[in-house]
Short mmCIF file of C-alpha atoms and ligand atoms in Angstrom, two decimals:
data_model
loop_
_atom_site.label_atom_id
_atom_site.label_comp_id
_atom_site.label_asym_id
_atom_site.label_seq_id
_atom_site.Cartn_x
_atom_site.Cartn_y
_atom_site.Cartn_z
CA UNK X 1 -0.06 0.03 0.09
CA UNK X 2 1.18 3.52 -0.82
CA UNK X 3 -0.33 6.45 1.12
CA UNK X 4 0.51 9.96 1.85
CA UNK X 5 -1.06 13.51 1.60
CA UNK X 6 -2.45 14.53 -1.93
CA UNK X 7 0.36 15.51 -4.37
CA UNK X 8 3.06 13.83 -2.22
CA UNK X 9 4.03 11.58 -5.23
CA UNK X 10 2.04 8.39 -4.59
CA UNK X 11 0.98 7.68 -8.14
CA UNK X 12 4.47 8.49 -9.88
CA UNK X 13 6.22 6.19 -7.28
CA UNK X 14 3.57 3.52 -7.61
CA UNK X 15 3.88 3.21 -11.19
CA UNK X 16 7.51 2.75 -11.16
CA UNK X 17 7.38 0.38 -8.32
CA UNK X 18 4.71 -1.77 -9.96
CA UNK X 19 6.75 -2.01 -13.15
CA UNK X 20 9.89 -3.10 -11.34
CA UNK X 21 7.95 -5.73 -9.22
CA UNK X 22 5.68 -6.70 -12.10
CA UNK X 23 3.01 -5.81 -9.70
CA UNK X 24 -0.82 -4.55 -10.36
CA UNK X 25 -0.97 -0.85 -9.67
CA UNK X 26 -4.56 -0.04 -8.40
CA UNK X 27 -4.85 3.75 -8.31
CA UNK X 28 -7.85 4.44 -5.99
CA UNK X 29 -8.55 7.76 -7.50
CA UNK X 30 -8.80 6.38 -11.08
CA UNK X 31 -10.68 3.28 -9.97
CA UNK X 32 -13.38 5.53 -8.03
CA UNK X 33 -13.62 7.84 -11.17
CA UNK X 34 -13.75 5.37 -13.96
CA UNK X 35 -16.02 2.99 -12.09
CA UNK X 36 -18.22 5.83 -10.66
CA UNK X 37 -17.60 4.55 -7.13
CA UNK X 38 -18.46 8.08 -5.94
CA UNK X 39 -21.12 9.50 -3.71
CA UNK X 40 -21.09 12.93 -4.69
CA UNK X 41 -19.16 16.11 -5.29
CA UNK X 42 -17.37 18.25 -2.71
CA UNK X 43 -18.19 21.63 -4.12
CA UNK X 44 -15.88 23.50 -1.73
CA UNK X 45 -12.64 21.35 -2.58
CA UNK X 46 -13.69 20.63 -6.19
CA UNK X 47 -13.14 16.90 -5.88
CA UNK X 48 -15.31 13.78 -6.17
CA UNK X 49 -16.30 12.05 -3.02
CA UNK X 50 -15.31 8.46 -3.01
CA UNK X 51 -17.68 5.97 -1.93
CA UNK X 52 -15.45 3.96 0.48
CA UNK X 53 -17.60 0.98 1.03
CA UNK X 54 -17.98 0.42 -2.84
CA UNK X 55 -14.24 1.16 -3.50
CA UNK X 56 -13.31 -1.31 -0.85
CA UNK X 57 -15.62 -4.10 -2.22
CA UNK X 58 -13.84 -3.45 -5.61
CA UNK X 59 -10.30 -3.51 -4.02
CA UNK X 60 -11.04 -6.75 -2.25
CA UNK X 61 -12.35 -8.35 -5.69
CA UNK X 62 -9.10 -7.18 -7.46
CA UNK X 63 -7.09 -8.66 -4.72
CA UNK X 64 -9.01 -11.92 -4.93
CA UNK X 65 -8.92 -12.24 -8.75
CA UNK X 66 -5.18 -11.25 -9.18
CA UNK X 67 -2.34 -13.84 -9.27
CA UNK X 68 0.16 -10.82 -8.85
CA UNK X 69 1.06 -8.56 -6.02
CA UNK X 70 -1.17 -5.34 -5.90
CA UNK X 71 0.18 -1.95 -5.08
CA UNK X 72 -2.78 0.21 -3.65
CA UNK X 73 -2.16 3.83 -4.21
CA UNK X 74 -4.31 6.40 -2.49
CA UNK X 75 -4.45 8.61 0.52
CA UNK X 76 -7.38 6.63 1.74
CA UNK X 77 -5.86 3.22 0.99
CA UNK X 78 -5.94 2.12 4.59
CA UNK X 79 -9.64 2.78 4.91
CA UNK X 80 -10.50 0.38 2.02
CA UNK X 81 -8.22 -2.54 2.56
CA UNK X 82 -8.55 -5.07 5.31
CA UNK X 83 -5.43 -4.89 7.63
CA UNK X 84 -4.89 -8.62 7.36
CA UNK X 85 -4.57 -8.47 3.69
CA UNK X 86 -1.76 -5.73 4.02
CA UNK X 87 1.95 -6.60 3.52
CA UNK X 88 3.28 -3.19 4.10
CA UNK X 89 2.14 0.22 4.26
CA UNK X 90 4.51 3.01 2.68
CA UNK X 91 3.61 6.49 3.95
CA UNK X 92 5.39 9.03 1.77
CA UNK X 93 6.35 12.25 3.56
CA UNK X 94 7.38 15.36 1.73
CA UNK X 95 8.68 18.74 3.41
CA UNK X 96 5.61 21.13 3.54
CA UNK X 97 7.53 23.78 1.56
CA UNK X 98 8.21 21.52 -1.37
CA UNK X 99 4.69 19.92 -0.95
CA UNK X 100 3.14 23.42 -1.33
CA UNK X 101 4.75 24.01 -4.63
CA UNK X 102 3.67 20.35 -6.01
CA UNK X 103 0.09 21.33 -4.59
CA UNK X 104 0.02 24.81 -6.23
CA UNK X 105 1.34 23.36 -9.65
CA UNK X 106 -1.79 21.03 -9.30
CA UNK X 107 -4.05 24.18 -8.94
CA UNK X 108 -4.68 23.51 -5.15
CA UNK X 109 -5.54 26.93 -3.48
CA UNK X 110 -7.32 28.35 -0.42
CA UNK X 111 -8.92 25.77 1.83
CA UNK X 112 -8.05 22.83 -0.26
CA UNK X 113 -4.34 23.70 -0.17
CA UNK X 114 -4.06 24.73 3.43
CA UNK X 115 -6.13 21.73 4.68
CA UNK X 116 -4.02 19.23 2.84
CA UNK X 117 -0.51 20.90 4.13
CA UNK X 118 -1.88 20.93 7.70
CA UNK X 119 -2.58 17.18 7.15
CA UNK X 120 0.89 16.56 6.14
CA UNK X 121 2.19 18.57 9.00
CA UNK X 122 0.01 16.81 11.46
CA UNK X 123 0.99 13.37 10.23
CA UNK X 124 -2.61 12.45 9.29
CA UNK X 125 -1.87 9.56 6.86
CA UNK X 126 0.85 8.25 9.22
CA UNK X 127 -1.68 8.20 12.15
CA UNK X 128 -4.39 6.59 9.89
CA UNK X 129 -2.06 4.02 8.69
CA UNK X 130 -0.72 2.82 12.19
CA UNK X 131 -4.34 3.02 13.49
CA UNK X 132 -5.47 0.53 10.75
CA UNK X 133 -2.58 -1.64 10.30
CA UNK X 134 -0.41 -1.46 13.50
CA UNK X 135 2.97 0.15 13.66
CA UNK X 136 4.81 -2.92 12.56
CA UNK X 137 3.51 -2.85 8.93
CA UNK X 138 4.09 0.89 8.55
CA UNK X 139 7.16 2.32 6.85
CA UNK X 140 7.65 6.00 6.33
CA UNK X 141 9.69 7.11 3.58
CA UNK X 142 10.89 10.86 3.21
CA UNK X 143 10.78 11.74 -0.48
CA UNK X 144 11.73 15.39 -0.09
CA UNK X 145 14.28 16.27 -2.75
CA UNK X 146 14.56 12.74 -3.98
CA UNK X 147 13.91 11.50 -7.42
CA UNK X 148 11.21 8.75 -8.13
CA UNK X 149 13.93 6.31 -9.04
CA UNK X 150 15.65 6.77 -5.61
CA UNK X 151 12.64 6.46 -3.75
CA UNK X 152 11.55 3.26 -5.41
CA UNK X 153 15.07 1.78 -4.79
CA UNK X 154 14.76 2.49 -1.03
CA UNK X 155 11.43 0.85 -1.01
CA UNK X 156 12.59 -2.34 -2.64
CA UNK X 157 15.38 -2.40 -0.07
CA UNK X 158 12.88 -2.46 2.65
CA UNK X 159 10.73 -5.08 0.73
CA UNK X 160 13.93 -7.24 0.48
CA UNK X 161 14.80 -6.80 4.19
CA UNK X 162 17.98 -4.90 3.41
CA UNK X 163 16.77 -1.71 5.12
CA UNK X 164 14.61 -1.13 8.25
CA UNK X 165 11.02 -0.12 8.12
CA UNK X 166 10.82 2.99 10.24
CA UNK X 167 8.36 5.25 11.58
CA UNK X 168 8.87 8.63 13.19
CA UNK X 169 11.44 9.73 10.76
CA UNK X 170 10.25 13.33 10.13
CA UNK X 171 8.93 16.18 12.39
CA UNK X 172 7.58 18.87 10.19
CA UNK X 173 5.64 20.35 13.19
CA UNK X 174 8.73 20.62 15.31
CA UNK X 175 10.91 21.94 12.34
CA UNK X 176 8.36 24.70 11.32
CA UNK X 177 7.99 25.54 15.09
CA UNK X 178 11.64 25.89 15.67
CA UNK X 179 11.87 28.11 12.53
CA UNK X 180 8.99 30.16 13.70
CA UNK X 181 6.86 29.44 10.66
CA UNK X 182 4.16 27.14 12.05
CA UNK X 183 1.63 29.91 12.25
CA UNK X 184 2.17 30.75 8.48
CA UNK X 185 0.87 27.20 7.68
CA UNK X 186 -1.76 26.93 10.33
CA UNK X 187 -3.14 30.39 10.41
CA UNK X 188 -5.76 29.84 7.80
CA UNK X 189 -8.29 27.83 9.94
N1 ATP R 1 10.15 12.46 -6.61
C1 ATP R 1 9.54 13.42 -7.11
N2 ATP R 1 10.32 14.63 -7.58
C2 ATP R 1 9.58 15.68 -8.05
N3 ATP R 1 8.45 15.69 -8.50
C3 ATP R 1 7.59 14.70 -8.31
C4 ATP R 1 8.11 13.47 -7.56
N4 ATP R 1 7.23 12.57 -7.67
C5 ATP R 1 6.09 13.16 -7.94
N5 ATP R 1 6.40 14.46 -8.53
C6 ATP R 1 5.42 15.36 -9.12
O1 ATP R 1 4.48 15.67 -8.23
C7 ATP R 1 3.14 15.75 -8.71
C8 ATP R 1 2.26 14.96 -7.85
O2 ATP R 1 2.63 13.60 -8.04
P1 ATP R 1 1.69 12.44 -7.99
O3 ATP R 1 0.47 12.58 -9.04
O4 ATP R 1 2.56 11.16 -8.04
O5 ATP R 1 1.13 12.60 -6.54
P2 ATP R 1 -0.03 11.79 -5.69
O6 ATP R 1 0.50 11.55 -4.30
O7 ATP R 1 -0.24 10.50 -6.45
O8 ATP R 1 -1.28 12.80 -5.81
P3 ATP R 1 -2.78 12.49 -5.59
O9 ATP R 1 -3.02 12.24 -4.19
O10 ATP R 1 -3.60 13.84 -5.91
O11 ATP R 1 -3.16 11.35 -6.50
C9 ATP R 1 3.34 15.41 -10.28
O12 ATP R 1 3.37 16.64 -10.76
C10 ATP R 1 4.53 14.67 -10.27
O13 ATP R 1 5.16 14.82 -11.33
MG1 MG R 2 -2.35 10.04 -7.34
#
């Protein structure tokens, strides 16, 4: 499973990892859109709202029917996959300054931008992953300043047992607080 805040780089990384491992790449955003597994539109954030029950059923069907390993890519992946079926959850992390740039390139602004940046700063995806699957299956990867190829290599090292699976490797909250910039990110609420 590959999770992380929107725009962190999940899909780019999942694509390359899937091709290297000859695995199936299940992109939850595309799956929900293409198969209309949605329950409405979030007008404020200008996004479709995924119907997580239906996405979950579909993910389980895909897992049952496939002979190959499956890489589930999505920020709500842990909510739609039974923990017993999860081998490892990679939580991608990116420095908020860098992430802000990627989000802005994607057209995120206003509430959608600041909410998602706050989610990264407050470790929301990490917390969700640990709550759903337990700390032993969760592996955080700091992708800040790294190329997709580099990130994929370090994930393969973890999968092959050459590198330790770690959590608690970044502290954006502490960093921004020390720099006196936390308020700049969280003042929008
Ligand atoms: N390692 C990287 N270095 C630089 N840019 C990257 C890297 N990985 C992804 N990007 C760029 O960041 C943007 C977001 O990447 P991507 O679509 O993979 O993110 P995502 O986490 O799947 O987003 P979403 O949650 O919206 O699906 C893209 O423009 C992509 O080209
Ligand atoms: Mg994506």
